Amino acid sequence: MDFYYSLAQIIGFHALIGLSAYVVLQTGQVSLAQAGFFAIGAYVAAMLTVLAGWHLVPAMLAAGVAAAVMACIVGFPALRVRGLMLVIATLAFGEAVRLFFFNFDYQIAKGGVKVGPLGGEGFRQIRWFPEHGWTSFDVMLFVWAVVALVAGALWWMDRSRFGAVLRAVGEDELAAQSVGLNLTAVKVAAMTIGGFIAGLGGAIYAHYTTHIEHSNFNVLLATFAIAYPILGGLRNVFGTIVAVIFVQGFLVEGLRFLGDWRNLLFGALIVLAMNLRPNGLIDAATAQRLARLFGRETRRA
Amino acid sequence: MLEVRGLAKRFGGVRAVDGIDFAIKPGEVFGLIGPNGSGKSTTVNLVCGLYEPTAGAILFEGQDIVRVPTHQRLSLGLARTFQNIRLFANLTVWENLWMAENAPAHRTESGFLKRWIGGRGDARDRIAKALEFSGLSHRADDLAGSLAFGEQRRLELARALAAKPKLLLLDEPAAGMNAEEIAQLDERIRALQRQGYTILLIEHHMELVMAVTDRICVLNFGRKIAEGTPGEVQADPAVREAYLGTAA
Amino acid sequence: MGFVDYVQAIIDGLLFGTTYSLIGIGFTLVFGVMHKINMSYAAASLAGAYCGLAGPQLLSLPLWSVFPISIVAAGVIGYLIYLACFRFIPLASPLAPLMSTVGMLLLVDEIVVHATAGMPQNYPAIYDGDPIELGAFILRADLLGVFLISLVAMVVLLLLLYRTRLGMATRAVAQQPVAAQLCGMRLQAVNGLTFVMSGLLGGVAGAMIGASVGMLSPLISGTITVKGLIVTVIGGLGSIPGAIVAGLLVGAAENLFQAMRNVTERDIYVMLLLFVFLVLRPNGLFAAGRGRD
């Protein structure tokens, strides 16, 4: 059973980082920086619970805020670069964050033992869960409670005016400007929200895995982050979640017997998916059809 | 309402707009015409803030708006349609109209939170009315990209109107329309004028322009070569030369 | 660390920087013609270099065969990537081609890891002779070899682009794809050949990187990708002279940072260099000419 709890938890973190990318991608900004914000969330939360003795939940929220602040700061220069240049810039940023933590030492002595992040070795002994008697099952519930909250908030955002504004900016910036939408505000807001969500994910991840190091937050993770919303279709929160469950659940664990070939299969899957469904599994047209199928009365004017 | 003084725009060595002046009075339908490449679209883009002028002033209700960012020009009361329709293709018709509710008028109608985070209920009535006026009620939930061409044009116009503008800039609205659609457009422009809108119409379709405008400004090679009522402009030899090449 | 050491670091960096230039040119070439980035490019170039090793190791060919095989292999891989990621995916779709190249990056990396069991592989040097002394400074012979070969590759590419019909077709498609088609150029052929050209170039780069470092390891593909992209961006997307200059700049700067601080911090400063450029000149040193859209 523990295996399944663990799998569910992993799906949870990936869902959070996927959702963080979902928000940003809707505005047309392809960001490979989400892994960086995830890392910031992880280290900040771990430092708060281990070094400063905070309870997990405030530490998690503080980590989210820290990541959000960083995302906001990144959001402004990001406005100056368009499209593919942004991909590169965010990739470089993510790598810079990873390298920063690779070089980051901050240890203090607690009860005769030194704890804290130690450069390449990473940050060990993040033991808030075991110290407070949480079982694997408890952690899984907690992770999924957070995911449900975030997904719910985003689903509601999707249906609100702000959600439509995000998509409008992603569709056509020129038209959006001419119609009175403030591009700067919208794009930076999206980046900030995405940063917050990634920070939350990183915070919980750090405590789940009890030992984090720079290589956990590499380009592969950044790729996963944007792969989920792209594979799932940018029209809908559920697309992203379905993609996470599919990729992590079936591919990575269900094909466990393929061992090290998982990443290879992931890469091949992405190439195949993009050839067959370039707009994602649940693109705008599919979302329309699904909405009609379920007779969404609320969409009628 | 709108006054343009010495407006100029250079792209590298090309003088797309080379010092033009004109003024539009409130409530009139003002035409801007000229052969291809005369600077009409550039002028519209300058007025809307998509380009920054190299020289000159743009006065909207007496205030120079050259420094005002694009998205804020809408709050001042300037709305436009695009020559090659720029709808949000993957948003529904309803959502496209919803997006345009950024004018100060909307700000007083619903609070800040409602406008940004609110659901659809708040805007339902307003948008229903707008859809009815443009005859698109039956397409409210369809993706804008799936509309027929004529319907897309109507939606563009409806979207511009949803912003409750004082000045409406129509950038070649008749492009690609057949005779029946143009007749409907003619009627629609007159209806808008009766409702109190001021309109700047950029057009190639001469019959429409002559029929529906109060005054016209003619551009050629980025300069104004004539201005006046449709009758005056039609009789002007400079205009004929610009279009036909010789003084007929 | 004295002044001499810093200048030496810059010199070494300039010599090695030509490999970054090549990678940058490869990225920028594909961007110029198709307005897309092939994220798997650096990994593919290194994969080509790995294939070169198959010559002596599996086919018992002489050691020098590593280089030509690397180059040709990378060209072939380039074309395969074109087929998998660009030939059939609608290019108008904004994210699909990009995402597929990211998938391809993972794929290529993993294949390399599996083929080599994750172990670093030794790579022959270009020239094992004595270093040349210039006063207080030293020009390492192997780096000098790398530098010269990279220069030759760049010159060949420029000749190809500016003196042949294929090159002209490539430049035409880069500037006006629709008009080029109307003039009878087959878009698929030109695009595919662009990938082959950039692949060949990448093969040279991969081989030269292997030759200067002395070994190849799957771990470096991520870093080379990022640095190659940084070079492309600093040089200006679509500009070949920009990529050349930027490659030298990044190579020199990187070595200087390493001399001033240490290896682990070096890359952070390279990223910061990118951000400085993005803030000051978001279009890069030599922004590609207008004309599209």
PDB file of N, CA, C and O in Angstrom, chain A residues 30 80-81 84-85 87-89 91-93 95-96 99-100 102-103 220 223 227 230 234 260-261 263-264 266-268 270-271 274-275 278, chain C residues 31 35 37 84 88-90 93 95-96 99-100 102-104 106-107 110-111 114 226 229 233 237 264 267-268 271 274-275 278-279 282:
ATOM      1  N   VAL A  30       5.968  30.766 -22.364  1.00  0.00           N
ATOM      2  CA  VAL A  30       6.450  29.412 -22.098  1.00  0.00           C
ATOM      3  C   VAL A  30       7.602  29.511 -21.109  1.00  0.00           C
ATOM      4  O   VAL A  30       8.671  30.005 -21.446  1.00  0.00           O
ATOM      5  N   ARG A  80      10.132  41.776 -21.523  1.00  0.00           N
ATOM      6  CA  ARG A  80      10.912  42.355 -22.606  1.00  0.00           C
ATOM      7  C   ARG A  80      11.264  41.333 -23.671  1.00  0.00           C
ATOM      8  O   ARG A  80      11.696  41.689 -24.750  1.00  0.00           O
ATOM      9  N   VAL A  81      11.154  40.075 -23.363  1.00  0.00           N
ATOM     10  CA  VAL A  81      11.521  39.067 -24.349  1.00  0.00           C
ATOM     11  C   VAL A  81      10.289  38.303 -24.787  1.00  0.00           C
ATOM     12  O   VAL A  81       9.433  37.965 -23.996  1.00  0.00           O
ATOM     13  N   LEU A  84      10.229  32.570 -28.033  1.00  0.00           N
ATOM     14  CA  LEU A  84      11.303  31.614 -27.845  1.00  0.00           C
ATOM     15  C   LEU A  84      12.423  32.166 -26.971  1.00  0.00           C
ATOM     16  O   LEU A  84      13.059  31.434 -26.233  1.00  0.00           O
ATOM     17  N   MET A  85      12.641  33.469 -27.043  1.00  0.00           N
ATOM     18  CA  MET A  85      13.680  34.042 -26.195  1.00  0.00           C
ATOM     19  C   MET A  85      13.314  33.878 -24.736  1.00  0.00           C
ATOM     20  O   MET A  85      14.172  33.691 -23.875  1.00  0.00           O
ATOM     21  N   VAL A  87      11.657  31.379 -23.504  1.00  0.00           N
ATOM     22  CA  VAL A  87      11.949  30.001 -23.142  1.00  0.00           C
ATOM     23  C   VAL A  87      13.401  29.887 -22.698  1.00  0.00           C
ATOM     24  O   VAL A  87      13.722  29.296 -21.667  1.00  0.00           O
ATOM     25  N   ILE A  88      14.265  30.474 -23.483  1.00  0.00           N
ATOM     26  CA  ILE A  88      15.690  30.403 -23.182  1.00  0.00           C
ATOM     27  C   ILE A  88      16.018  31.131 -21.891  1.00  0.00           C
ATOM     28  O   ILE A  88      16.746  30.636 -21.039  1.00  0.00           O
ATOM     29  N   ALA A  89      15.446  32.326 -21.753  1.00  0.00           N
ATOM     30  CA  ALA A  89      15.737  33.105 -20.549  1.00  0.00           C
ATOM     31  C   ALA A  89      15.261  32.378 -19.300  1.00  0.00           C
ATOM     32  O   ALA A  89      15.969  32.332 -18.293  1.00  0.00           O
ATOM     33  N   LEU A  91      14.814  29.181 -18.992  1.00  0.00           N
ATOM     34  CA  LEU A  91      15.668  28.011 -18.830  1.00  0.00           C
ATOM     35  C   LEU A  91      16.945  28.401 -18.097  1.00  0.00           C
ATOM     36  O   LEU A  91      17.369  27.734 -17.146  1.00  0.00           O
ATOM     37  N   ALA A  92      17.541  29.497 -18.539  1.00  0.00           N
ATOM     38  CA  ALA A  92      18.763  29.962 -17.895  1.00  0.00           C
ATOM     39  C   ALA A  92      18.505  30.323 -16.442  1.00  0.00           C
ATOM     40  O   ALA A  92      19.310  30.020 -15.559  1.00  0.00           O
ATOM     41  N   PHE A  93      17.359  30.950 -16.167  1.00  0.00           N
ATOM     42  CA  PHE A  93      17.033  31.314 -14.800  1.00  0.00           C
ATOM     43  C   PHE A  93      16.920  30.068 -13.934  1.00  0.00           C
ATOM     44  O   PHE A  93      17.470  29.998 -12.826  1.00  0.00           O
ATOM     45  N   GLU A  95      18.229  27.177 -14.364  1.00  0.00           N
ATOM     46  CA  GLU A  95      19.549  26.609 -14.152  1.00  0.00           C
ATOM     47  C   GLU A  95      20.342  27.437 -13.143  1.00  0.00           C
ATOM     48  O   GLU A  95      21.079  26.896 -12.310  1.00  0.00           O
ATOM     49  N   ALA A  96      20.179  28.759 -13.201  1.00  0.00           N
ATOM     50  CA  ALA A  96      20.887  29.629 -12.263  1.00  0.00           C
ATOM     51  C   ALA A  96      20.453  29.331 -10.834  1.00  0.00           C
ATOM     52  O   ALA A  96      21.282  29.287  -9.922  1.00  0.00           O
ATOM     53  N   LEU A  99      22.024  26.078  -9.770  1.00  0.00           N
ATOM     54  CA  LEU A  99      23.429  26.266  -9.475  1.00  0.00           C
ATOM     55  C   LEU A  99      23.624  27.037  -8.182  1.00  0.00           C
ATOM     56  O   LEU A  99      24.580  26.788  -7.440  1.00  0.00           O
ATOM     57  N   PHE A 100      22.729  27.980  -7.920  1.00  0.00           N
ATOM     58  CA  PHE A 100      22.810  28.724  -6.674  1.00  0.00           C
ATOM     59  C   PHE A 100      22.728  27.769  -5.497  1.00  0.00           C
ATOM     60  O   PHE A 100      23.526  27.838  -4.565  1.00  0.00           O
ATOM     61  N   PHE A 102      23.329  24.671  -5.527  1.00  0.00           N
ATOM     62  CA  PHE A 102      24.498  23.803  -5.572  1.00  0.00           C
ATOM     63  C   PHE A 102      25.629  24.406  -4.752  1.00  0.00           C
ATOM     64  O   PHE A 102      26.450  23.705  -4.182  1.00  0.00           O
ATOM     65  N   ASN A 103      25.640  25.729  -4.676  1.00  0.00           N
ATOM     66  CA  ASN A 103      26.715  26.411  -3.971  1.00  0.00           C
ATOM     67  C   ASN A 103      26.305  26.939  -2.606  1.00  0.00           C
ATOM     68  O   ASN A 103      27.058  27.663  -1.984  1.00  0.00           O
ATOM     69  N   LEU A 220      14.977  18.508 -16.460  1.00  0.00           N
ATOM     70  CA  LEU A 220      13.957  17.469 -16.628  1.00  0.00           C
ATOM     71  C   LEU A 220      12.676  17.860 -15.905  1.00  0.00           C
ATOM     72  O   LEU A 220      11.569  17.739 -16.436  1.00  0.00           O
ATOM     73  N   THR A 223      10.963  20.531 -17.646  1.00  0.00           N
ATOM     74  CA  THR A 223      10.292  19.988 -18.829  1.00  0.00           C
ATOM     75  C   THR A 223       8.975  19.348 -18.461  1.00  0.00           C
ATOM     76  O   THR A 223       7.961  19.569 -19.113  1.00  0.00           O
ATOM     77  N   ALA A 227       5.347  20.204 -19.820  1.00  0.00           N
ATOM     78  CA  ALA A 227       4.793  19.119 -20.630  1.00  0.00           C
ATOM     79  C   ALA A 227       3.354  18.827 -20.223  1.00  0.00           C
ATOM     80  O   ALA A 227       2.496  18.589 -21.079  1.00  0.00           O
ATOM     81  N   ILE A 230       0.883  21.330 -21.644  1.00  0.00           N
ATOM     82  CA  ILE A 230       0.877  21.281 -23.103  1.00  0.00           C
ATOM     83  C   ILE A 230       0.241  19.987 -23.588  1.00  0.00           C
ATOM     84  O   ILE A 230      -0.565  19.983 -24.516  1.00  0.00           O
ATOM     85  N   LEU A 234      -4.344  23.558 -23.055  1.00  0.00           N
ATOM     86  CA  LEU A 234      -4.303  24.730 -22.184  1.00  0.00           C
ATOM     87  C   LEU A 234      -5.666  25.312 -21.871  1.00  0.00           C
ATOM     88  O   LEU A 234      -5.778  26.406 -21.331  1.00  0.00           O
ATOM     89  N   ASP A 260      15.202   1.911 -16.354  1.00  0.00           N
ATOM     90  CA  ASP A 260      15.827   3.153 -16.777  1.00  0.00           C
ATOM     91  C   ASP A 260      15.317   3.681 -18.096  1.00  0.00           C
ATOM     92  O   ASP A 260      15.675   4.773 -18.497  1.00  0.00           O
ATOM     93  N   TRP A 261      14.526   2.889 -18.777  1.00  0.00           N
ATOM     94  CA  TRP A 261      14.064   3.334 -20.083  1.00  0.00           C
ATOM     95  C   TRP A 261      12.875   4.279 -19.983  1.00  0.00           C
ATOM     96  O   TRP A 261      12.366   4.760 -20.978  1.00  0.00           O
ATOM     97  N   ASN A 263      12.528   7.413 -18.908  1.00  0.00           N
ATOM     98  CA  ASN A 263      12.705   8.755 -19.448  1.00  0.00           C
ATOM     99  C   ASN A 263      12.746   8.745 -20.961  1.00  0.00           C
ATOM    100  O   ASN A 263      12.260   9.650 -21.621  1.00  0.00           O
ATOM    101  N   LEU A 264      13.326   7.679 -21.491  1.00  0.00           N
ATOM    102  CA  LEU A 264      13.399   7.547 -22.933  1.00  0.00           C
ATOM    103  C   LEU A 264      11.994   7.465 -23.508  1.00  0.00           C
ATOM    104  O   LEU A 264      11.654   8.120 -24.494  1.00  0.00           O
ATOM    105  N   PHE A 266       9.335   8.564 -22.087  1.00  0.00           N
ATOM    106  CA  PHE A 266       8.692   9.847 -21.881  1.00  0.00           C
ATOM    107  C   PHE A 266       9.009  10.773 -23.045  1.00  0.00           C
ATOM    108  O   PHE A 266       8.120  11.408 -23.622  1.00  0.00           O
ATOM    109  N   GLY A 267      10.298  10.806 -23.393  1.00  0.00           N
ATOM    110  CA  GLY A 267      10.697  11.651 -24.507  1.00  0.00           C
ATOM    111  C   GLY A 267       9.994  11.239 -25.789  1.00  0.00           C
ATOM    112  O   GLY A 267       9.432  12.066 -26.506  1.00  0.00           O
ATOM    113  N   ALA A 268       9.979   9.933 -26.055  1.00  0.00           N
ATOM    114  CA  ALA A 268       9.339   9.450 -27.276  1.00  0.00           C
ATOM    115  C   ALA A 268       7.854   9.755 -27.253  1.00  0.00           C
ATOM    116  O   ALA A 268       7.260  10.116 -28.277  1.00  0.00           O
ATOM    117  N   ILE A 270       6.335  12.228 -25.806  1.00  0.00           N
ATOM    118  CA  ILE A 270       6.098  13.640 -26.092  1.00  0.00           C
ATOM    119  C   ILE A 270       6.173  13.892 -27.588  1.00  0.00           C
ATOM    120  O   ILE A 270       5.310  14.568 -28.159  1.00  0.00           O
ATOM    121  N   VAL A 271       7.223  13.346 -28.234  1.00  0.00           N
ATOM    122  CA  VAL A 271       7.368  13.569 -29.679  1.00  0.00           C
ATOM    123  C   VAL A 271       6.146  13.039 -30.420  1.00  0.00           C
ATOM    124  O   VAL A 271       5.578  13.693 -31.291  1.00  0.00           O
ATOM    125  N   MET A 274       2.949  15.170 -29.781  1.00  0.00           N
ATOM    126  CA  MET A 274       2.959  16.452 -30.472  1.00  0.00           C
ATOM    127  C   MET A 274       2.691  16.275 -31.960  1.00  0.00           C
ATOM    128  O   MET A 274       2.145  17.155 -32.617  1.00  0.00           O
ATOM    129  N   ASN A 275       3.062  15.115 -32.475  1.00  0.00           N
ATOM    130  CA  ASN A 275       2.766  14.872 -33.882  1.00  0.00           C
ATOM    131  C   ASN A 275       1.283  14.564 -34.088  1.00  0.00           C
ATOM    132  O   ASN A 275       0.686  14.938 -35.082  1.00  0.00           O
ATOM    133  N   PRO A 278      -1.238  18.128 -31.782  1.00  0.00           N
ATOM    134  CA  PRO A 278      -0.401  19.300 -31.509  1.00  0.00           C
ATOM    135  C   PRO A 278      -1.004  20.281 -30.512  1.00  0.00           C
ATOM    136  O   PRO A 278      -0.281  21.045 -29.900  1.00  0.00           O
TER     137      PRO A 278
ATOM    138  N   PHE C  31      16.527  28.658 -36.423  1.00  0.00           N
ATOM    139  CA  PHE C  31      15.578  29.709 -36.075  1.00  0.00           C
ATOM    140  C   PHE C  31      15.358  30.653 -37.238  1.00  0.00           C
ATOM    141  O   PHE C  31      14.230  31.067 -37.519  1.00  0.00           O
ATOM    142  N   HIS C  35      11.932  29.806 -37.834  1.00  0.00           N
ATOM    143  CA  HIS C  35      11.387  30.528 -36.676  1.00  0.00           C
ATOM    144  C   HIS C  35      11.066  29.586 -35.530  1.00  0.00           C
ATOM    145  O   HIS C  35      10.101  29.800 -34.797  1.00  0.00           O
ATOM    146  N   ILE C  37      12.960  26.939 -32.419  1.00  0.00           N
ATOM    147  CA  ILE C  37      14.188  26.486 -31.766  1.00  0.00           C
ATOM    148  C   ILE C  37      14.152  24.978 -31.658  1.00  0.00           C
ATOM    149  O   ILE C  37      13.147  24.400 -31.240  1.00  0.00           O
ATOM    150  N   ALA C  84      11.099  13.951 -37.241  1.00  0.00           N
ATOM    151  CA  ALA C  84      10.283  13.630 -36.077  1.00  0.00           C
ATOM    152  C   ALA C  84       9.574  14.835 -35.491  1.00  0.00           C
ATOM    153  O   ALA C  84       8.472  14.724 -34.975  1.00  0.00           O
ATOM    154  N   PHE C  88       6.043  16.887 -39.758  1.00  0.00           N
ATOM    155  CA  PHE C  88       4.621  16.564 -39.745  1.00  0.00           C
ATOM    156  C   PHE C  88       3.800  17.381 -38.767  1.00  0.00           C
ATOM    157  O   PHE C  88       2.590  17.353 -38.786  1.00  0.00           O
ATOM    158  N   ILE C  89       4.481  18.101 -37.931  1.00  0.00           N
ATOM    159  CA  ILE C  89       3.735  18.899 -36.953  1.00  0.00           C
ATOM    160  C   ILE C  89       3.412  20.239 -37.582  1.00  0.00           C
ATOM    161  O   ILE C  89       4.282  20.866 -38.173  1.00  0.00           O
ATOM    162  N   PRO C  90       2.158  20.677 -37.480  1.00  0.00           N
ATOM    163  CA  PRO C  90       1.816  21.981 -38.075  1.00  0.00           C
ATOM    164  C   PRO C  90       2.669  23.077 -37.466  1.00  0.00           C
ATOM    165  O   PRO C  90       2.644  23.275 -36.253  1.00  0.00           O
ATOM    166  N   SER C  93       1.288  25.818 -35.184  1.00  0.00           N
ATOM    167  CA  SER C  93       0.953  25.537 -33.790  1.00  0.00           C
ATOM    168  C   SER C  93       2.089  26.036 -32.913  1.00  0.00           C
ATOM    169  O   SER C  93       3.228  25.660 -33.099  1.00  0.00           O
ATOM    170  N   LEU C  95       3.178  25.737 -29.696  1.00  0.00           N
ATOM    171  CA  LEU C  95       3.965  25.009 -28.710  1.00  0.00           C
ATOM    172  C   LEU C  95       4.376  23.620 -29.149  1.00  0.00           C
ATOM    173  O   LEU C  95       5.349  23.084 -28.656  1.00  0.00           O
ATOM    174  N   ALA C  96       3.640  23.044 -30.083  1.00  0.00           N
ATOM    175  CA  ALA C  96       3.887  21.637 -30.397  1.00  0.00           C
ATOM    176  C   ALA C  96       5.302  21.362 -30.912  1.00  0.00           C
ATOM    177  O   ALA C  96       5.956  20.444 -30.423  1.00  0.00           O
ATOM    178  N   MET C  99       7.755  21.699 -27.988  1.00  0.00           N
ATOM    179  CA  MET C  99       7.614  20.634 -27.017  1.00  0.00           C
ATOM    180  C   MET C  99       8.176  19.333 -27.569  1.00  0.00           C
ATOM    181  O   MET C  99       8.791  18.555 -26.838  1.00  0.00           O
ATOM    182  N   SER C 100       7.962  19.095 -28.870  1.00  0.00           N
ATOM    183  CA  SER C 100       8.461  17.844 -29.422  1.00  0.00           C
ATOM    184  C   SER C 100       9.980  17.828 -29.410  1.00  0.00           C
ATOM    185  O   SER C 100      10.588  16.778 -29.210  1.00  0.00           O
ATOM    186  N   VAL C 102      11.766  19.240 -27.153  1.00  0.00           N
ATOM    187  CA  VAL C 102      12.120  18.972 -25.759  1.00  0.00           C
ATOM    188  C   VAL C 102      12.039  17.477 -25.496  1.00  0.00           C
ATOM    189  O   VAL C 102      12.924  16.892 -24.863  1.00  0.00           O
ATOM    190  N   GLY C 103      10.988  16.857 -26.016  1.00  0.00           N
ATOM    191  CA  GLY C 103      10.855  15.414 -25.888  1.00  0.00           C
ATOM    192  C   GLY C 103      12.035  14.713 -26.556  1.00  0.00           C
ATOM    193  O   GLY C 103      12.596  13.753 -26.036  1.00  0.00           O
ATOM    194  N   MET C 104      12.418  15.243 -27.695  1.00  0.00           N
ATOM    195  CA  MET C 104      13.536  14.676 -28.433  1.00  0.00           C
ATOM    196  C   MET C 104      14.828  14.813 -27.635  1.00  0.00           C
ATOM    197  O   MET C 104      15.678  13.922 -27.649  1.00  0.00           O
ATOM    198  N   LEU C 106      15.134  14.767 -24.409  1.00  0.00           N
ATOM    199  CA  LEU C 106      15.137  13.693 -23.414  1.00  0.00           C
ATOM    200  C   LEU C 106      15.496  12.361 -24.062  1.00  0.00           C
ATOM    201  O   LEU C 106      16.284  11.579 -23.527  1.00  0.00           O
ATOM    202  N   LEU C 107      14.883  12.144 -25.217  1.00  0.00           N
ATOM    203  CA  LEU C 107      15.087  10.880 -25.921  1.00  0.00           C
ATOM    204  C   LEU C 107      16.558  10.679 -26.269  1.00  0.00           C
ATOM    205  O   LEU C 107      17.151   9.631 -25.978  1.00  0.00           O
ATOM    206  N   GLU C 110      18.750  10.101 -23.212  1.00  0.00           N
ATOM    207  CA  GLU C 110      18.591   8.778 -22.644  1.00  0.00           C
ATOM    208  C   GLU C 110      19.234   7.711 -23.508  1.00  0.00           C
ATOM    209  O   GLU C 110      19.825   6.760 -22.998  1.00  0.00           O
ATOM    210  N   ILE C 111      19.107   7.845 -24.815  1.00  0.00           N
ATOM    211  CA  ILE C 111      19.725   6.860 -25.700  1.00  0.00           C
ATOM    212  C   ILE C 111      21.232   6.847 -25.483  1.00  0.00           C
ATOM    213  O   ILE C 111      21.851   5.786 -25.392  1.00  0.00           O
ATOM    214  N   HIS C 114      22.109   5.190 -22.214  1.00  0.00           N
ATOM    215  CA  HIS C 114      22.002   3.740 -22.302  1.00  0.00           C
ATOM    216  C   HIS C 114      23.115   3.130 -23.135  1.00  0.00           C
ATOM    217  O   HIS C 114      23.665   2.094 -22.781  1.00  0.00           O
ATOM    218  N   VAL C 226      22.104  24.905 -22.656  1.00  0.00           N
ATOM    219  CA  VAL C 226      21.814  26.226 -22.096  1.00  0.00           C
ATOM    220  C   VAL C 226      22.806  27.261 -22.617  1.00  0.00           C
ATOM    221  O   VAL C 226      22.424  28.350 -23.037  1.00  0.00           O
ATOM    222  N   LEU C 229      22.174  28.148 -26.201  1.00  0.00           N
ATOM    223  CA  LEU C 229      21.030  29.038 -26.329  1.00  0.00           C
ATOM    224  C   LEU C 229      21.387  30.443 -25.870  1.00  0.00           C
ATOM    225  O   LEU C 229      20.940  31.437 -26.460  1.00  0.00           O
ATOM    226  N   VAL C 233      20.981  33.775 -28.088  1.00  0.00           N
ATOM    227  CA  VAL C 233      20.192  34.929 -27.677  1.00  0.00           C
ATOM    228  C   VAL C 233      21.047  36.187 -27.623  1.00  0.00           C
ATOM    229  O   VAL C 233      20.649  37.240 -28.109  1.00  0.00           O
ATOM    230  N   LEU C 237      18.769  36.278 -32.213  1.00  0.00           N
ATOM    231  CA  LEU C 237      18.170  35.127 -32.871  1.00  0.00           C
ATOM    232  C   LEU C 237      18.151  35.337 -34.373  1.00  0.00           C
ATOM    233  O   LEU C 237      17.585  36.292 -34.873  1.00  0.00           O
ATOM    234  N   THR C 264      32.487  25.828  -9.942  1.00  0.00           N
ATOM    235  CA  THR C 264      31.078  25.635  -9.604  1.00  0.00           C
ATOM    236  C   THR C 264      30.287  26.928  -9.728  1.00  0.00           C
ATOM    237  O   THR C 264      29.114  26.905 -10.064  1.00  0.00           O
ATOM    238  N   ASP C 267      29.154  29.048 -13.848  1.00  0.00           N
ATOM    239  CA  ASP C 267      27.982  29.024 -14.707  1.00  0.00           C
ATOM    240  C   ASP C 267      26.918  30.007 -14.252  1.00  0.00           C
ATOM    241  O   ASP C 267      26.146  30.516 -15.061  1.00  0.00           O
ATOM    242  N   ILE C 268      26.865  30.270 -12.956  1.00  0.00           N
ATOM    243  CA  ILE C 268      25.880  31.250 -12.478  1.00  0.00           C
ATOM    244  C   ILE C 268      26.153  32.592 -13.134  1.00  0.00           C
ATOM    245  O   ILE C 268      25.241  33.299 -13.562  1.00  0.00           O
ATOM    246  N   MET C 271      24.937  32.787 -16.644  1.00  0.00           N
ATOM    247  CA  MET C 271      23.492  33.079 -16.697  1.00  0.00           C
ATOM    248  C   MET C 271      23.235  34.560 -16.467  1.00  0.00           C
ATOM    249  O   MET C 271      22.407  35.177 -17.138  1.00  0.00           O
ATOM    250  N   LEU C 274      23.675  36.532 -19.402  1.00  0.00           N
ATOM    251  CA  LEU C 274      22.495  36.508 -20.270  1.00  0.00           C
ATOM    252  C   LEU C 274      21.477  37.544 -19.831  1.00  0.00           C
ATOM    253  O   LEU C 274      20.924  38.281 -20.654  1.00  0.00           O
ATOM    254  N   PHE C 275      21.213  37.588 -18.523  1.00  0.00           N
ATOM    255  CA  PHE C 275      20.178  38.518 -18.066  1.00  0.00           C
ATOM    256  C   PHE C 275      20.584  39.957 -18.312  1.00  0.00           C
ATOM    257  O   PHE C 275      19.758  40.791 -18.668  1.00  0.00           O
ATOM    258  N   LEU C 278      19.745  40.597 -21.756  1.00  0.00           N
ATOM    259  CA  LEU C 278      18.313  40.673 -22.006  1.00  0.00           C
ATOM    260  C   LEU C 278      17.749  42.011 -21.558  1.00  0.00           C
ATOM    261  O   LEU C 278      16.828  42.537 -22.156  1.00  0.00           O
ATOM    262  N   VAL C 279      18.323  42.526 -20.490  1.00  0.00           N
ATOM    263  CA  VAL C 279      17.813  43.804 -20.015  1.00  0.00           C
ATOM    264  C   VAL C 279      18.276  44.934 -20.923  1.00  0.00           C
ATOM    265  O   VAL C 279      17.512  45.832 -21.254  1.00  0.00           O
ATOM    266  N   PRO C 282      17.545  43.325 -25.579  1.00  0.00           N
ATOM    267  CA  PRO C 282      16.743  42.099 -25.669  1.00  0.00           C
ATOM    268  C   PRO C 282      16.774  41.464 -27.045  1.00  0.00           C
ATOM    269  O   PRO C 282      16.501  40.270 -27.168  1.00  0.00           O
TER     270      PRO C 282
END
